[in-house]
Amino acid sequence: MSADSEMERKIVDFLRQNGKSTVLIIFKEFGIIKSTANRHLHNLERSKQVFRSNENPPVWDLMEKKKNEIKHTIKPEQKSPTTRETRETRETRETRDSCEEIQEKHVTDLLKSGGLKARHIAKSLGLPRQTINKQLYIMMQEGKVQKCSKTSLWTLNDEESNESYNQESSCSSDHRLGSNSGLSQSFDVITELGEGGFGCVYKVKHKFDGKIYAVKKVVLTGKADSEVKALARLDHPNIVRYFTCWSDSENCTSNQVSNTSGSSSDVVTFERSGGEENDDDDDDDDDDDVSDEVTSGMQSLRVTADSRTYLFIQMEFCEGGTLTTWINDRNFREIKRTTMDIHKIFYEIISGVEYIHSNNLIHRDLKPDNILFGSDGQVKIGDFGLVVHQTTDSGDPIERSNKGTPPYMSPEQKNGRNYDEKTDIFPLGLVWFEMLWKISTGKERVKLWPDLRNQRFPEGFCDSYPTENKFIKQMLSSTPEDRPQAKDIKETLEKFFSLDQNLLSQKTI
């Protein structure tokens, strides 16, 4: 069986198990690019195995389901035009409702990481702005989201927000649109490695020493200042190495315009023809298609470019990729991983976390995406954008926020209660489990995750990993006091899995 045939078989199985789906969900499920997913779906459509709705975006389903529905719902005598019209209207309505449910779920997932403008959400989901604006206003009427009139940012109603966070988010999706003058003097930008609510990371080559680095660009705020100070004081083989940092100013706008580094912002006019659509047009209101405040056919748009100061953080480039990729290779590409390799990697993770805690810091965002590998396979913990001190200088507890990545956040961090370094132990329990146990589909993960967070493991895990099961269960305790310290977990690994320094020096990826 060819690779294309195998992938199309997997897509058919996915639709059979999970029901209707969009191409967005399908290409993310199998780790392929959107164009490849579309090609496979169209091949299946030509062979009459799947069909698509007339919605935008289309919803795909199996042809066999459509035939079964018609067979069981249409009797021989029910073939009048009125009956067919009623059935088609019902199917269209059900398809539309299903599509709206999918849209709402993905909009909610995107907003969990912070405030976004409607056009950024539309671009991320590959949907028209009008569709997303309609969905957002429906969700606002239901009290699920809210919009800031000043910044045009949409946020979840239950998310904590503050001025500095909004400032970071409002410009975060535009980092790559700026001139990056802060990089151009000393670096050649090779590619963009990633983008999130707190900045953008680039792979760069230094013009003078010729070495490859990672440079993170963030809006200069107190949060960015904390990240740099934490990185500067942490010196450990299992933590991403920090080199230096610098600041630079440039205009942050929603349009691709030439900016002069350090110059003040003036009123800028962007010209466009009436019949031309510009995906990057500024949207301070951001919903011109549903608001009466914006006049259609406007020939020019005047906006005030907002001058911002950015902080550039130069770090080592981890060419071994992330733990997320390592896990996906095992789950979907069937790459074999030995238990000893898993324990070695986790030992290095816990060693880095132990060092972070020994410096009176809490990482607060430990997850596979933030655990990387160097060229020699050595673990490197990265992304200290949410790092905080454990206590004040006088030793008093600090009021906490519920920032983090929801699926990996501890119960106390998710609830916004006071918490200490034990909040980092909870996600490590989830990470250790993910490294050991193969999760084959997104549907399986969605079903498994709530149970796992409540110390309920899938059938067979306890028998296959009795020792690991015992310690992971402790790490996932709902009460922080019942969780072990990082140093205790490290000692456990040394004792029960015979991890010596000679073994730890061996390459694992």
Coordinates of C-alpha atoms in Angstrom, one line a residue:
M1 CA 0.0 0.0 0.0
S2 CA 1.4 3.4 -1.0
A3 CA 1.9 6.2 1.5
D4 CA -1.0 8.2 0.0
S5 CA -3.3 5.2 0.2
E6 CA -2.3 4.6 3.8
M7 CA -3.0 8.2 4.7
E8 CA -6.4 8.2 3.0
R9 CA -7.3 5.0 4.8
K10 CA -6.4 6.7 8.1
I11 CA -8.5 9.7 7.2
V12 CA -11.5 7.5 6.5
D13 CA -11.0 5.6 9.8
F14 CA -10.8 9.0 11.6
L15 CA -14.1 10.2 10.1
R16 CA -15.7 6.9 10.9
Q17 CA -14.7 7.1 14.6
N18 CA -15.1 10.9 15.1
G19 CA -17.8 11.9 12.7
K20 CA -17.9 15.1 10.6
S21 CA -14.7 17.2 10.6
T22 CA -13.0 20.1 8.9
V23 CA -9.7 20.0 7.1
L24 CA -8.2 22.1 9.9
I25 CA -8.9 19.3 12.4
I26 CA -7.8 16.6 10.0
F27 CA -4.4 18.1 9.1
K28 CA -3.6 18.8 12.7
E29 CA -4.6 15.3 13.8
F30 CA -2.2 13.7 11.4
G31 CA 0.6 16.3 11.5
I32 CA 0.4 17.0 7.8
I33 CA 0.1 20.4 6.0
K34 CA -3.2 21.7 4.9
S35 CA -2.7 21.4 1.2
T36 CA -1.8 17.7 1.6
A37 CA -4.9 17.0 3.7
N38 CA -7.0 18.8 1.0
R39 CA -5.4 16.6 -1.7
H40 CA -6.2 13.4 0.1
L41 CA -9.8 14.5 0.8
H42 CA -10.4 15.4 -2.8
N43 CA -9.0 12.0 -3.9
L44 CA -11.5 10.4 -1.5
E45 CA -14.3 12.6 -2.8
R46 CA -13.5 11.5 -6.4
S47 CA -13.6 7.9 -5.4
K48 CA -17.0 8.6 -3.7
Q49 CA -15.8 7.6 -0.2
V50 CA -16.4 11.1 1.4
F51 CA -18.5 14.1 0.6
R52 CA -18.4 17.7 1.8
S53 CA -21.0 20.3 2.8
N54 CA -21.6 23.6 1.1
E55 CA -20.5 25.5 4.3
N56 CA -17.4 27.7 4.4
P57 CA -15.2 26.0 5.4
P58 CA -16.6 22.7 4.2
V59 CA -17.4 19.9 6.7
W60 CA -16.3 16.5 5.5
D61 CA -18.0 13.1 6.2
L62 CA -18.2 9.6 4.9
M63 CA -20.4 8.9 1.9
E64 CA -21.5 5.6 3.6
K65 CA -23.0 7.6 6.4
K66 CA -25.0 9.8 4.0
K67 CA -26.3 6.7 2.2
N68 CA -27.3 5.0 5.5
E69 CA -29.1 8.1 6.6
I70 CA -31.1 8.3 3.4
K71 CA -31.8 4.6 3.5
H72 CA -33.2 4.7 7.0
T73 CA -35.0 8.0 7.0
I74 CA -36.7 8.0 3.5
K75 CA -39.5 5.6 2.9
P76 CA -40.5 4.7 -0.7
E77 CA -43.7 6.8 -0.5
Q78 CA -41.8 9.8 0.8
K79 CA -40.4 11.0 -2.6
S80 CA -42.4 14.2 -3.1
P81 CA -40.5 17.4 -3.6
T82 CA -41.8 18.7 -0.3
T83 CA -40.2 15.7 1.6
R84 CA -36.9 16.1 -0.2
E85 CA -36.8 19.8 0.5
T86 CA -37.5 19.2 4.2
R87 CA -34.8 16.6 4.4
E88 CA -32.3 18.8 2.6
T89 CA -33.2 21.7 4.9
R90 CA -32.7 19.5 8.0
E91 CA -29.3 18.2 6.7
T92 CA -28.2 21.7 5.9
R93 CA -29.2 23.0 9.4
E94 CA -27.5 20.0 11.1
T95 CA -24.3 20.6 9.1
R96 CA -24.4 24.3 9.9
D97 CA -24.9 23.6 13.6
S98 CA -22.0 21.1 13.6
C99 CA -19.7 23.5 11.8
E100 CA -20.6 26.3 14.3
E101 CA -19.8 24.0 17.3
I102 CA -16.4 23.2 15.7
Q103 CA -15.7 26.9 15.2
E104 CA -16.7 27.8 18.7
K105 CA -14.4 25.1 20.2
H106 CA -11.4 26.3 18.2
V107 CA -12.1 30.0 18.8
T108 CA -12.2 29.2 22.5
D109 CA -8.9 27.2 22.4
L110 CA -7.2 30.1 20.6
L111 CA -8.4 32.6 23.2
K112 CA -7.2 30.5 26.1
S113 CA -3.7 31.8 25.4
G114 CA -4.8 35.4 25.6
G115 CA -6.5 38.2 23.8
L116 CA -6.7 38.2 20.0
K117 CA -8.2 40.3 17.2
A118 CA -10.8 38.8 15.0
R119 CA -8.6 38.8 11.9
H120 CA -5.9 36.9 13.8
I121 CA -8.4 34.2 14.8
A122 CA -9.7 34.0 11.2
K123 CA -6.1 33.7 9.8
S124 CA -5.2 31.0 12.4
L125 CA -8.3 28.9 11.5
G126 CA -8.3 29.6 7.8
L127 CA -11.8 31.1 7.8
P128 CA -13.2 34.3 6.4
R129 CA -13.3 37.3 8.8
Q130 CA -17.1 37.6 8.4
T131 CA -17.6 34.1 9.6
I132 CA -15.4 34.6 12.7
N133 CA -17.0 38.0 13.5
K134 CA -20.4 36.4 13.4
Q135 CA -19.2 33.6 15.7
L136 CA -17.6 36.0 18.1
Y137 CA -20.8 38.1 18.4
I138 CA -22.9 35.0 19.0
M139 CA -20.5 33.9 21.7
M140 CA -20.6 37.5 23.2
Q141 CA -24.4 37.4 23.4
E142 CA -24.1 34.1 25.2
G143 CA -21.6 35.7 27.7
K144 CA -18.7 33.5 26.7
V145 CA -16.4 36.2 25.3
Q146 CA -15.9 39.9 25.6
K147 CA -14.3 42.6 23.4
C148 CA -12.2 45.5 24.5
S149 CA -13.3 48.6 22.6
K150 CA -9.9 50.3 23.0
T151 CA -7.7 47.5 21.7
S152 CA -10.3 45.4 19.7
L153 CA -9.1 42.3 21.5
W154 CA -11.4 39.5 22.1
T155 CA -10.9 37.5 25.3
L156 CA -12.7 34.8 27.2
N157 CA -14.9 36.1 30.0
D158 CA -13.3 33.9 32.6
E159 CA -9.7 34.9 31.7
E160 CA -7.7 37.2 33.8
S161 CA -6.6 40.3 31.9
N162 CA -4.5 43.4 32.7
E163 CA -3.1 46.3 30.8
S164 CA 0.4 44.9 30.3
Y165 CA -1.0 41.5 29.1
N166 CA -3.2 43.3 26.6
Q167 CA -0.3 45.4 25.4
E168 CA 1.7 42.2 24.7
S169 CA -1.1 40.4 23.1
S170 CA -2.2 43.3 20.9
C171 CA 1.1 43.3 19.2
S172 CA 2.2 39.7 19.5
S173 CA 0.7 38.5 16.2
D174 CA 2.3 41.4 14.4
H175 CA 6.0 40.8 15.5
R176 CA 6.9 39.2 12.2
L177 CA 5.4 42.2 10.3
G178 CA 7.8 44.7 11.7
S179 CA 11.1 45.6 10.1
N180 CA 13.0 43.7 12.8
S181 CA 15.6 46.4 12.8
G182 CA 16.8 45.2 16.2
L183 CA 18.0 42.0 14.4
S184 CA 19.2 43.3 11.1
Q185 CA 22.4 45.0 12.3
S186 CA 24.1 41.8 13.6
F187 CA 21.9 38.8 12.4
D188 CA 20.5 37.3 9.3
V189 CA 17.1 35.9 10.0
I190 CA 16.8 32.3 8.7
T191 CA 13.2 31.5 9.7
E192 CA 10.5 32.1 12.3
L193 CA 10.5 29.3 14.8
G194 CA 7.3 30.1 16.6
E195 CA 4.8 32.7 17.7
G196 CA 2.7 33.1 20.8
G197 CA 0.9 35.5 23.1
F198 CA 4.2 36.8 24.5
G199 CA 6.4 37.1 21.5
C200 CA 8.0 35.6 18.4
V201 CA 11.2 33.4 18.2
Y202 CA 13.5 33.5 15.2
K203 CA 16.3 31.2 14.1
V204 CA 19.2 33.6 13.2
K205 CA 22.8 33.5 12.0
H206 CA 25.2 35.9 13.5
K207 CA 26.9 38.0 10.8
F208 CA 30.3 38.1 12.6
D209 CA 30.8 34.8 14.4
G210 CA 28.7 32.7 11.9
K211 CA 26.9 30.7 14.6
I212 CA 23.2 29.9 14.8
Y213 CA 21.1 31.3 17.6
A214 CA 17.5 31.7 18.7
V215 CA 16.4 35.2 19.3
K216 CA 13.1 35.9 21.1
K217 CA 11.4 39.2 20.4
V218 CA 8.9 40.5 23.0
V219 CA 7.2 43.8 23.9
L220 CA 9.3 45.4 26.6
T221 CA 7.2 45.0 29.8
G222 CA 7.8 44.0 33.4
K223 CA 7.0 40.4 32.4
A224 CA 9.8 40.4 29.8
D225 CA 12.2 42.0 32.3
S226 CA 11.5 39.1 34.7
E227 CA 12.2 36.5 32.0
V228 CA 15.6 38.0 31.1
K229 CA 16.6 38.3 34.8
A230 CA 15.7 34.7 35.4
L231 CA 17.6 33.4 32.3
A232 CA 20.6 35.5 33.3
R233 CA 20.9 33.9 36.7
L234 CA 20.2 30.3 35.6
D235 CA 23.3 28.4 34.5
H236 CA 22.5 24.7 34.1
P237 CA 23.1 22.1 31.3
N238 CA 19.4 21.3 31.2
I239 CA 18.2 24.9 30.7
V240 CA 18.4 26.9 27.5
R241 CA 21.6 29.0 27.6
Y242 CA 21.2 32.8 27.7
F243 CA 23.7 35.0 25.9
T244 CA 22.6 38.6 26.0
C245 CA 19.7 41.0 25.4
W246 CA 19.0 44.4 24.0
S247 CA 16.1 46.7 23.3
D248 CA 15.0 48.5 20.1
S249 CA 12.0 50.6 19.1
E250 CA 9.9 50.2 16.0
N251 CA 6.4 50.9 14.9
C252 CA 4.0 48.1 15.5
T253 CA 1.0 48.3 13.1
S254 CA -1.2 45.8 11.5
N255 CA 0.0 46.7 8.0
Q256 CA 3.3 45.8 6.4
V257 CA 5.0 49.2 6.1
S258 CA 8.6 50.3 6.2
N259 CA 9.4 51.5 9.7
T260 CA 12.5 53.4 10.9
S261 CA 14.0 52.0 14.1
G262 CA 13.6 54.3 17.0
S263 CA 11.6 56.9 15.1
S264 CA 8.4 58.4 16.5
S265 CA 5.1 57.4 15.1
D266 CA 3.1 59.8 12.9
V267 CA -0.3 59.3 11.3
V268 CA 0.1 57.0 8.4
T269 CA -2.3 56.7 5.4
F270 CA -2.8 53.3 3.7
E271 CA -4.3 53.6 0.2
R272 CA -6.4 50.8 -1.3
S273 CA -8.9 50.5 -4.2
G274 CA -12.5 50.0 -3.4
G275 CA -12.8 46.6 -5.0
E276 CA -9.6 45.1 -3.6
E277 CA -9.5 42.9 -0.6
N278 CA -6.6 43.4 1.8
D279 CA -6.2 40.6 4.3
D280 CA -3.8 42.7 6.4
D281 CA -5.9 45.9 6.6
D282 CA -6.0 47.4 10.0
D283 CA -9.0 46.7 12.2
D284 CA -9.1 48.9 15.2
D285 CA -12.8 48.1 15.2
D286 CA -12.0 44.7 13.6
D287 CA -15.5 43.9 12.6
D288 CA -16.3 46.2 9.7
D289 CA -18.5 43.6 8.2
V290 CA -21.0 43.5 11.1
S291 CA -20.8 47.0 12.5
D292 CA -22.7 50.1 11.3
E293 CA -19.8 52.4 12.3
V294 CA -17.6 51.7 9.3
T295 CA -18.6 53.0 5.9
S296 CA -18.3 50.6 3.0
G297 CA -16.3 51.5 -0.1
M298 CA -13.8 53.6 2.0
Q299 CA -10.9 54.5 -0.2
S300 CA -8.3 55.1 2.5
L301 CA -7.7 54.1 6.1
R302 CA -6.0 56.4 8.5
V303 CA -4.5 54.9 11.6
T304 CA -2.0 56.0 14.2
A305 CA 1.0 53.6 14.3
D306 CA 1.8 52.7 17.8
S307 CA 5.5 53.0 18.6
R308 CA 6.7 50.2 20.9
T309 CA 9.9 49.2 22.5
Y310 CA 10.9 45.5 22.0
L311 CA 13.3 43.4 24.0
F312 CA 15.4 40.9 22.0
I313 CA 16.7 37.9 24.0
Q314 CA 19.6 35.9 22.4
M315 CA 19.7 32.3 23.4
E316 CA 21.2 29.0 22.2
F317 CA 19.4 27.4 19.3
C318 CA 18.2 23.9 20.1
E319 CA 18.3 22.0 16.8
G320 CA 17.0 18.8 18.3
G321 CA 13.4 20.0 18.3
T322 CA 10.8 19.8 21.1
L323 CA 9.6 17.0 23.3
T324 CA 6.2 17.4 21.5
T325 CA 7.8 16.3 18.3
W326 CA 9.6 13.4 20.1
I327 CA 6.2 12.3 21.5
N328 CA 4.4 12.6 18.1
D329 CA 7.2 10.6 16.4
R330 CA 6.5 7.8 18.7
N331 CA 2.7 8.1 18.5
F332 CA 2.2 8.6 14.8
R333 CA 5.4 7.6 13.0
E334 CA 5.9 4.5 15.1
I335 CA 9.5 5.4 16.1
K336 CA 10.6 3.1 18.8
R337 CA 11.5 4.5 22.3
T338 CA 13.0 2.4 25.0
T339 CA 11.9 2.8 28.6
M340 CA 15.5 3.6 29.5
D341 CA 15.6 6.5 27.0
I342 CA 12.4 7.8 28.4
H343 CA 13.7 7.7 32.0
K344 CA 17.0 9.4 30.9
I345 CA 15.2 12.3 29.3
F346 CA 12.8 12.7 32.2
Y347 CA 15.8 12.6 34.6
E348 CA 17.3 15.6 32.8
I349 CA 14.0 17.4 32.8
I350 CA 13.6 17.0 36.6
S351 CA 17.2 18.0 37.1
G352 CA 16.6 21.3 35.3
V353 CA 13.4 21.9 37.3
E354 CA 15.2 21.1 40.6
Y355 CA 17.7 23.8 39.7
I356 CA 15.0 26.3 38.9
H357 CA 13.3 25.7 42.2
S358 CA 16.6 25.9 44.1
N359 CA 16.9 29.5 42.8
N360 CA 13.5 30.4 44.4
L361 CA 11.7 30.4 41.0
I362 CA 8.6 28.7 39.6
H363 CA 8.5 28.1 35.8
R364 CA 4.6 27.9 35.6
D365 CA 4.5 26.7 32.0
L366 CA 6.1 23.3 31.8
K367 CA 4.8 21.3 28.9
P368 CA 6.3 19.3 25.9
D369 CA 6.4 22.4 23.7
N370 CA 8.8 24.1 26.2
I371 CA 11.1 21.2 26.6
L372 CA 13.7 21.1 23.8
F373 CA 16.8 19.1 22.8
G374 CA 20.3 20.3 21.9
S375 CA 22.3 19.0 19.0
D376 CA 23.7 16.2 21.3
G377 CA 20.2 15.2 22.5
Q378 CA 20.6 16.9 25.9
V379 CA 17.4 18.3 27.4
K380 CA 17.0 22.1 27.5
I381 CA 14.0 23.7 29.4
G382 CA 13.0 26.9 27.7
D383 CA 10.3 29.7 27.6
F384 CA 10.6 31.5 30.9
G385 CA 7.9 34.0 30.0
L386 CA 5.8 33.1 33.0
V387 CA 8.6 32.6 35.6
V388 CA 7.9 34.0 39.1
H389 CA 9.6 34.0 42.5
Q390 CA 8.4 31.5 45.0
T391 CA 8.3 34.1 47.8
T392 CA 9.0 37.8 48.4
D393 CA 12.4 38.9 49.6
S394 CA 11.0 38.8 53.1
G395 CA 9.8 35.2 52.6
D396 CA 6.1 36.0 52.4
P397 CA 3.8 34.2 49.9
I398 CA 3.0 36.0 46.7
E399 CA -0.5 36.5 45.3
R400 CA -0.7 34.4 42.1
S401 CA -2.6 34.6 38.8
N402 CA -3.9 31.7 36.7
K403 CA -1.6 32.2 33.7
G404 CA -0.3 29.1 32.0
T405 CA -1.4 26.4 29.5
P406 CA -4.8 25.1 30.8
P407 CA -4.3 21.3 30.0
Y408 CA -1.1 21.2 32.0
M409 CA -1.9 23.7 34.8
S410 CA -2.2 22.3 38.3
P411 CA -5.6 22.6 39.9
E412 CA -4.5 25.4 42.3
Q413 CA -2.8 27.3 39.4
K414 CA -6.0 26.9 37.3
N415 CA -8.1 28.2 40.1
G416 CA -5.8 31.2 40.7
R417 CA -5.1 30.3 44.3
N418 CA -1.8 30.9 46.1
Y419 CA 0.6 28.2 45.1
D420 CA 4.3 27.4 45.4
E421 CA 6.9 25.5 43.4
K422 CA 4.8 22.3 43.8
T423 CA 2.6 23.6 41.0
D424 CA 5.4 22.7 38.5
I425 CA 5.3 19.0 39.7
F426 CA 1.7 18.5 38.4
P427 CA 2.5 19.1 34.7
L428 CA 5.6 17.0 35.0
G429 CA 3.4 14.0 36.0
L430 CA 1.4 14.5 32.9
V431 CA 4.6 14.9 30.8
W432 CA 6.1 11.7 32.2
F433 CA 2.9 9.8 31.4
E434 CA 2.8 11.1 27.8
M435 CA 6.4 10.0 27.3
L436 CA 5.5 6.4 28.5
W437 CA 2.0 5.8 27.1
K438 CA 1.1 6.0 23.4
I439 CA -1.9 8.1 22.6
S440 CA -2.9 7.3 19.0
T441 CA -5.7 9.8 18.2
G442 CA -6.9 13.2 19.2
K443 CA -10.2 11.7 20.3
E444 CA -8.4 9.3 22.6
R445 CA -6.5 12.2 24.1
V446 CA -9.6 14.3 24.7
K447 CA -11.3 11.3 26.5
L448 CA -8.2 10.4 28.5
W449 CA -7.0 13.8 29.7
P450 CA -9.7 14.6 32.3
D451 CA -9.3 11.1 33.9
L452 CA -5.5 11.5 33.9
R453 CA -5.7 14.8 35.7
N454 CA -7.7 13.1 38.4
Q455 CA -5.2 10.2 38.8
R456 CA -7.3 7.7 36.8
F457 CA -5.0 5.8 34.4
P458 CA -6.0 3.9 31.2
E459 CA -6.3 0.1 31.4
G460 CA -3.0 -1.6 31.1
F461 CA -0.8 1.3 32.3
C462 CA -0.5 0.2 35.9
D463 CA 0.4 -3.3 34.8
S464 CA 3.0 -2.1 32.2
Y465 CA 4.5 0.6 34.5
P466 CA 3.8 -0.3 38.1
T467 CA 6.7 1.8 39.6
E468 CA 6.1 4.8 37.3
N469 CA 2.4 4.6 38.0
K470 CA 3.0 4.9 41.7
F471 CA 5.2 8.1 41.5
I472 CA 3.1 9.7 38.7
K473 CA 0.0 9.3 40.8
Q474 CA 1.7 11.2 43.6
M475 CA 2.8 13.9 41.3
L476 CA -0.8 14.3 40.1
S477 CA -2.2 14.7 43.6
S478 CA -4.8 17.4 43.8
T479 CA -3.3 18.6 47.1
P480 CA 0.1 20.2 46.5
E481 CA 1.4 19.1 49.9
D482 CA 1.0 15.5 48.8
R483 CA 3.3 15.9 45.7
P484 CA 7.0 15.2 46.0
Q485 CA 9.7 17.8 45.6
A486 CA 11.7 17.8 42.3
K487 CA 14.8 16.6 44.2
D488 CA 12.8 13.6 45.6
I489 CA 11.7 12.6 42.1
K490 CA 15.3 12.9 41.0
E491 CA 16.5 10.6 43.8
T492 CA 13.6 8.2 42.9
L493 CA 14.8 7.9 39.3
E494 CA 18.4 7.3 40.5
K495 CA 17.3 4.6 42.9
F496 CA 14.6 2.7 41.0
F497 CA 15.9 3.0 37.5
S498 CA 19.7 2.9 38.1
L499 CA 20.5 6.1 36.2
D500 CA 24.2 6.7 36.6
Q501 CA 26.3 9.5 35.1
N502 CA 27.8 7.2 32.4
L503 CA 24.3 6.4 31.1
L504 CA 23.2 10.0 31.3
S505 CA 26.0 11.1 29.0
Q506 CA 24.7 8.9 26.2
K507 CA 22.7 10.4 23.3
T508 CA 19.0 9.5 23.2
I509 CA 17.5 11.3 20.2

